Amino acid sequence: MFDFDLFQHLTDGLVIMDSERTILQLNPAAHRLTGWQIGEKVPHCTFCQKRVLQPGEERCILAGKEPVSYFESEMPTVYGENLPVAFSTTFLPRNNDRDRQMVLVIRDISKKRKEEEAKMAKLLARQTIEAQETERKRLVQELHDGIGQSLYSISIGLNGLLYSTRDQHLQTTLSDLLHVLNDTMNEVKRLSTDLRPTSLDMLGLDAALSSLISRIERHSLIAIEYQSTLDYNDRFSPHVELNLYRIIQEALNNIVKHSESQKALISIQWIKNREGLTINIEDERKGFPHGEAGKYSTGLGLKHIQERVNLLDGLLEIKSQIGKGTSLLITIPDVRKEMRYE
């Protein structure tokens, strides 16, 4: 017995059509999804429109003699779009194939598709960032084992010459060269630390950030106020620590390059009974027009910050006004978990 009330109230679309694909009945959900009407023919889905047919084969993959339990494609609608849907079919019992009626069940999977696309984008971002970190680690090793060792050997040789010669002019020249060499070795050390801070692995996020801020203050005219409720015992997974460090490092680099600011604030606070963190990063001076954060957030620096925030399942809020600076508010709801990639 046909349950008309159930037919009308199902959330999935139901279409009853004959062997010529003419719609005999459809429920409100099917009409809402597709805009189809009784008496119209069901259009072919995008897969069936393009597929190569064998001689005598029906174009509609659902029109075979056997029911189809599940099939995904995109269905043309009267709204001028192709709707991502999942199909299943069954047949109403009839005396012959000519009178056969098919029940087509349509489920909107556009939300599922968007979730899958977001998941793939997150996976791609993770793999890209992991590749970058692997390359940074390799470069640090090259700097230490190659250039670093060579510079150290040159330093030993020059010092040996300096202390063995009595030629005053040569001593002055060697001393000048050693000063240049010492500056170069310090620069290589700074580059290595920027590429992969050893203090992060050994001492944790709070110590690594303190060291980063001290280096930036030494090499720029910016005074950075650092407020944190973290302590040296607060350790997270290496993935979480590295991404949080890179977020703050990138934000500080942006301030140094673009803000024309002389002051900056970094604040890290526990939330939710020490399960999550909020990170507030502020500068002063330049800023950009109110309400145009989306336009300015497409820059590479903010793009990289957003990617890493997404990997931590966090939220990034950008506020800025011309002449009043910019603030980034980052919320990581669950910082103690290992990073998971479903």
Tab-separated table of C-alpha atoms in Angstrom, residues 123-338:
chain	number	residue	atom	x	y	z
A	123	LEU	CA	45.639	17.539	3.347
A	124	LEU	CA	47.401	19.341	0.490
A	125	ALA	CA	48.335	22.233	2.789
A	126	ARG	CA	49.674	19.787	5.391
A	127	GLN	CA	51.779	17.934	2.819
A	128	THR	CA	53.111	21.216	1.408
A	129	ILE	CA	54.063	22.502	4.854
A	130	GLU	CA	55.671	19.172	5.796
A	131	ALA	CA	57.722	19.291	2.581
A	132	GLN	CA	58.806	22.849	3.408
A	133	GLU	CA	59.840	21.862	6.930
A	134	THR	CA	61.752	18.838	5.617
A	135	GLU	CA	63.614	21.083	3.173
A	136	ARG	CA	64.344	23.610	5.928
A	137	LYS	CA	65.747	20.843	8.097
A	138	ARG	CA	67.952	19.686	5.216
A	139	LEU	CA	69.210	23.236	4.619
A	140	VAL	CA	70.054	23.652	8.306
A	141	GLN	CA	72.074	20.440	8.167
A	142	GLU	CA	73.849	21.686	5.021
A	143	LEU	CA	74.620	25.032	6.670
A	144	HIS	CA	76.012	23.312	9.749
A	145	ASP	CA	77.937	20.461	8.133
A	146	GLY	CA	79.007	22.320	4.984
A	147	ILE	CA	79.256	26.098	5.156
A	148	GLY	CA	79.447	26.252	8.951
A	149	GLN	CA	82.343	23.796	9.169
A	150	SER	CA	84.169	25.492	6.285
A	151	LEU	CA	83.843	28.910	7.911
A	152	TYR	CA	85.057	27.464	11.211
A	153	SER	CA	88.111	25.964	9.489
A	154	ILE	CA	88.872	29.310	7.816
A	155	SER	CA	88.573	31.019	11.207
A	156	ILE	CA	91.097	28.633	12.765
A	157	GLY	CA	93.508	29.200	9.856
A	158	LEU	CA	93.230	32.997	10.002
A	159	ASN	CA	93.689	33.031	13.773
A	160	GLY	CA	96.779	30.848	13.363
A	161	LEU	CA	98.229	33.291	10.842
A	162	LEU	CA	97.342	36.268	13.039
A	163	TYR	CA	99.240	34.935	16.035
A	164	SER	CA	102.211	33.641	14.038
A	165	THR	CA	103.045	36.759	12.028
A	166	ARG	CA	104.944	39.833	13.210
A	167	ASP	CA	103.932	41.902	10.184
A	168	GLN	CA	101.750	44.711	11.566
A	169	HIS	CA	100.040	45.428	8.258
A	170	LEU	CA	99.221	41.736	7.808
A	171	GLN	CA	97.930	41.547	11.383
A	172	THR	CA	95.533	44.439	10.690
A	173	THR	CA	94.327	42.802	7.477
A	174	LEU	CA	93.837	39.429	9.195
A	175	SER	CA	92.015	41.069	12.089
A	176	ASP	CA	89.639	42.827	9.666
A	177	LEU	CA	89.028	39.568	7.821
A	178	LEU	CA	88.266	37.793	11.105
A	179	HIS	CA	85.688	40.446	11.977
A	180	VAL	CA	83.987	39.951	8.594
A	181	LEU	CA	84.199	36.188	9.015
A	182	ASN	CA	82.724	36.383	12.507
A	183	ASP	CA	79.802	38.455	11.182
A	184	THR	CA	79.284	35.891	8.412
A	185	MET	CA	79.294	32.997	10.899
A	186	ASN	CA	76.745	34.822	13.046
A	187	GLU	CA	74.574	35.419	9.978
A	188	VAL	CA	74.736	31.723	9.062
A	189	LYS	CA	73.798	30.871	12.640
A	190	ARG	CA	70.853	33.300	12.468
A	191	LEU	CA	69.684	31.797	9.184
A	192	SER	CA	69.907	28.303	10.671
A	193	THR	CA	67.886	29.366	13.689
A	194	ASP	CA	65.238	30.991	11.494
A	195	LEU	CA	65.025	27.860	9.390
A	196	ARG	CA	64.778	25.465	12.333
A	197	PRO	CA	65.075	26.757	15.927
A	198	THR	CA	66.846	24.133	18.046
A	199	SER	CA	65.444	25.744	21.199
A	200	LEU	CA	61.937	24.746	20.090
A	201	ASP	CA	62.798	21.045	20.099
A	202	MET	CA	64.923	21.224	23.247
A	203	LEU	CA	63.130	23.754	25.474
A	204	GLY	CA	59.633	24.201	24.082
A	205	LEU	CA	57.471	26.933	22.612
A	206	ASP	CA	57.787	29.583	25.325
A	207	ALA	CA	61.598	29.517	25.336
A	208	ALA	CA	61.789	29.466	21.529
A	209	LEU	CA	59.467	32.468	21.253
A	210	SER	CA	61.452	34.414	23.848
A	211	SER	CA	64.604	33.762	21.831
A	212	LEU	CA	62.881	34.724	18.558
A	213	ILE	CA	61.618	38.003	20.013
A	214	SER	CA	65.074	38.863	21.383
A	215	ARG	CA	66.659	38.294	17.959
A	216	ILE	CA	64.074	40.433	16.176
A	217	GLU	CA	64.503	43.251	18.694
A	218	ARG	CA	68.285	43.147	18.171
A	219	HIS	CA	67.979	43.373	14.387
A	220	SER	CA	65.105	45.856	14.110
A	221	LEU	CA	63.847	49.060	15.721
A	222	ILE	CA	60.733	47.357	17.098
A	223	ALA	CA	60.156	46.890	20.833
A	224	ILE	CA	58.105	43.728	21.378
A	225	GLU	CA	56.101	43.183	24.544
A	226	TYR	CA	55.675	39.460	25.223
A	227	GLN	CA	52.926	38.292	27.575
A	228	SER	CA	52.387	34.590	28.138
A	229	THR	CA	50.712	32.274	30.609
A	230	LEU	CA	52.832	29.413	29.269
A	231	ASP	CA	55.781	28.153	31.244
A	232	TYR	CA	58.734	25.890	30.530
A	233	ASN	CA	56.754	22.797	31.531
A	234	ASP	CA	54.061	23.389	28.902
A	235	ARG	CA	54.980	21.091	26.034
A	236	PHE	CA	52.779	20.107	23.117
A	237	SER	CA	53.224	17.733	20.216
A	238	PRO	CA	56.092	18.701	17.862
A	239	HIS	CA	53.554	19.443	15.110
A	240	VAL	CA	51.585	21.837	17.298
A	241	GLU	CA	54.669	23.589	18.680
A	242	LEU	CA	56.217	24.056	15.251
A	243	ASN	CA	53.025	25.433	13.690
A	244	LEU	CA	52.413	27.846	16.574
A	245	TYR	CA	56.026	29.017	16.335
A	246	ARG	CA	55.773	29.538	12.556
A	247	ILE	CA	52.493	31.460	12.941
A	248	ILE	CA	54.065	33.943	15.356
A	249	GLN	CA	57.334	34.085	13.395
A	250	GLU	CA	55.451	34.915	10.179
A	251	ALA	CA	53.342	37.548	11.940
A	252	LEU	CA	56.444	39.226	13.388
A	253	ASN	CA	58.153	39.164	9.987
A	254	ASN	CA	55.095	40.923	8.537
A	255	ILE	CA	55.287	43.580	11.254
A	256	VAL	CA	58.984	44.194	10.598
A	257	LYS	CA	58.495	44.417	6.815
A	258	HIS	CA	55.189	46.225	6.428
A	259	SER	CA	53.771	47.895	9.523
A	260	GLU	CA	56.239	50.803	9.996
A	261	SER	CA	55.616	50.184	13.693
A	262	GLN	CA	57.999	50.730	16.592
A	263	LYS	CA	56.021	48.605	19.033
A	264	ALA	CA	54.371	45.205	18.915
A	265	LEU	CA	52.546	42.952	21.349
A	266	ILE	CA	52.497	39.158	21.509
A	267	SER	CA	50.045	37.702	24.022
A	268	ILE	CA	49.457	33.975	24.592
A	269	GLN	CA	46.740	32.932	27.032
A	270	TRP	CA	45.305	29.614	28.120
A	271	ILE	CA	41.563	29.077	27.637
A	272	LYS	CA	39.071	26.291	28.420
A	273	ASN	CA	40.834	24.902	31.513
A	274	ARG	CA	44.225	24.870	29.763
A	275	GLU	CA	42.962	22.952	26.739
A	276	GLY	CA	43.115	25.771	24.191
A	277	LEU	CA	45.096	28.931	23.503
A	278	THR	CA	44.402	32.425	22.263
A	279	ILE	CA	47.239	34.276	20.572
A	280	ASN	CA	46.936	38.020	20.077
A	281	ILE	CA	49.483	39.787	17.863
A	282	GLU	CA	49.262	43.578	17.560
A	283	ASP	CA	51.249	46.355	15.929
A	284	GLU	CA	50.664	50.084	15.562
A	285	ARG	CA	50.937	52.759	12.857
A	286	LYS	CA	50.167	51.613	9.315
A	287	GLY	CA	47.177	49.248	9.214
A	288	PHE	CA	44.724	48.994	6.311
A	289	PRO	CA	41.129	50.152	5.713
A	290	HIS	CA	38.464	48.917	8.143
A	291	GLY	CA	36.397	46.080	6.671
A	292	GLU	CA	38.994	45.124	4.037
A	293	ALA	CA	40.801	42.415	6.011
A	294	GLY	CA	39.769	39.795	3.463
A	295	LYS	CA	41.406	41.735	0.630
A	296	TYR	CA	44.685	42.187	2.510
A	297	SER	CA	44.716	38.656	3.963
A	298	THR	CA	45.455	37.236	0.504
A	299	GLY	CA	49.112	38.272	0.914
A	300	LEU	CA	51.526	35.365	1.209
A	301	GLY	CA	52.395	36.061	4.854
A	302	LEU	CA	48.793	36.051	6.078
A	303	LYS	CA	47.975	33.181	3.711
A	304	HIS	CA	50.673	31.036	5.327
A	305	ILE	CA	49.396	31.998	8.792
A	306	GLN	CA	45.836	31.017	7.799
A	307	GLU	CA	47.026	27.649	6.444
A	308	ARG	CA	48.779	26.776	9.694
A	309	VAL	CA	45.826	27.973	11.796
A	310	ASN	CA	43.568	25.707	9.723
A	311	LEU	CA	45.880	22.750	10.346
A	312	LEU	CA	45.388	23.309	14.082
A	313	ASP	CA	41.585	23.525	13.615
A	314	GLY	CA	41.786	27.127	14.802
A	315	LEU	CA	40.218	30.458	13.920
A	316	LEU	CA	41.961	33.608	12.675
A	317	GLU	CA	40.374	37.037	13.096
A	318	ILE	CA	42.033	40.090	11.532
A	319	LYS	CA	41.234	43.643	12.628
A	320	SER	CA	42.887	46.744	11.220
A	321	GLN	CA	42.442	50.472	10.743
A	322	ILE	CA	44.636	52.914	8.873
A	323	GLY	CA	46.935	54.657	11.324
A	324	LYS	CA	45.847	52.445	14.221
A	325	GLY	CA	47.640	49.232	13.350
A	326	THR	CA	46.601	45.627	12.876
A	327	SER	CA	45.717	42.845	15.289
A	328	LEU	CA	45.564	39.111	14.666
A	329	LEU	CA	43.491	37.076	17.109
A	330	ILE	CA	44.104	33.354	16.799
A	331	THR	CA	42.060	30.828	18.755
A	332	ILE	CA	43.169	27.192	18.964
A	333	PRO	CA	40.391	25.301	20.818
A	334	ASP	CA	42.353	22.110	21.556
A	335	VAL	CA	46.093	22.658	21.581
A	336	ARG	CA	47.022	19.611	23.641
A	337	LYS	CA	45.893	17.029	21.117
A	338	GLU	CA	48.190	15.472	18.581
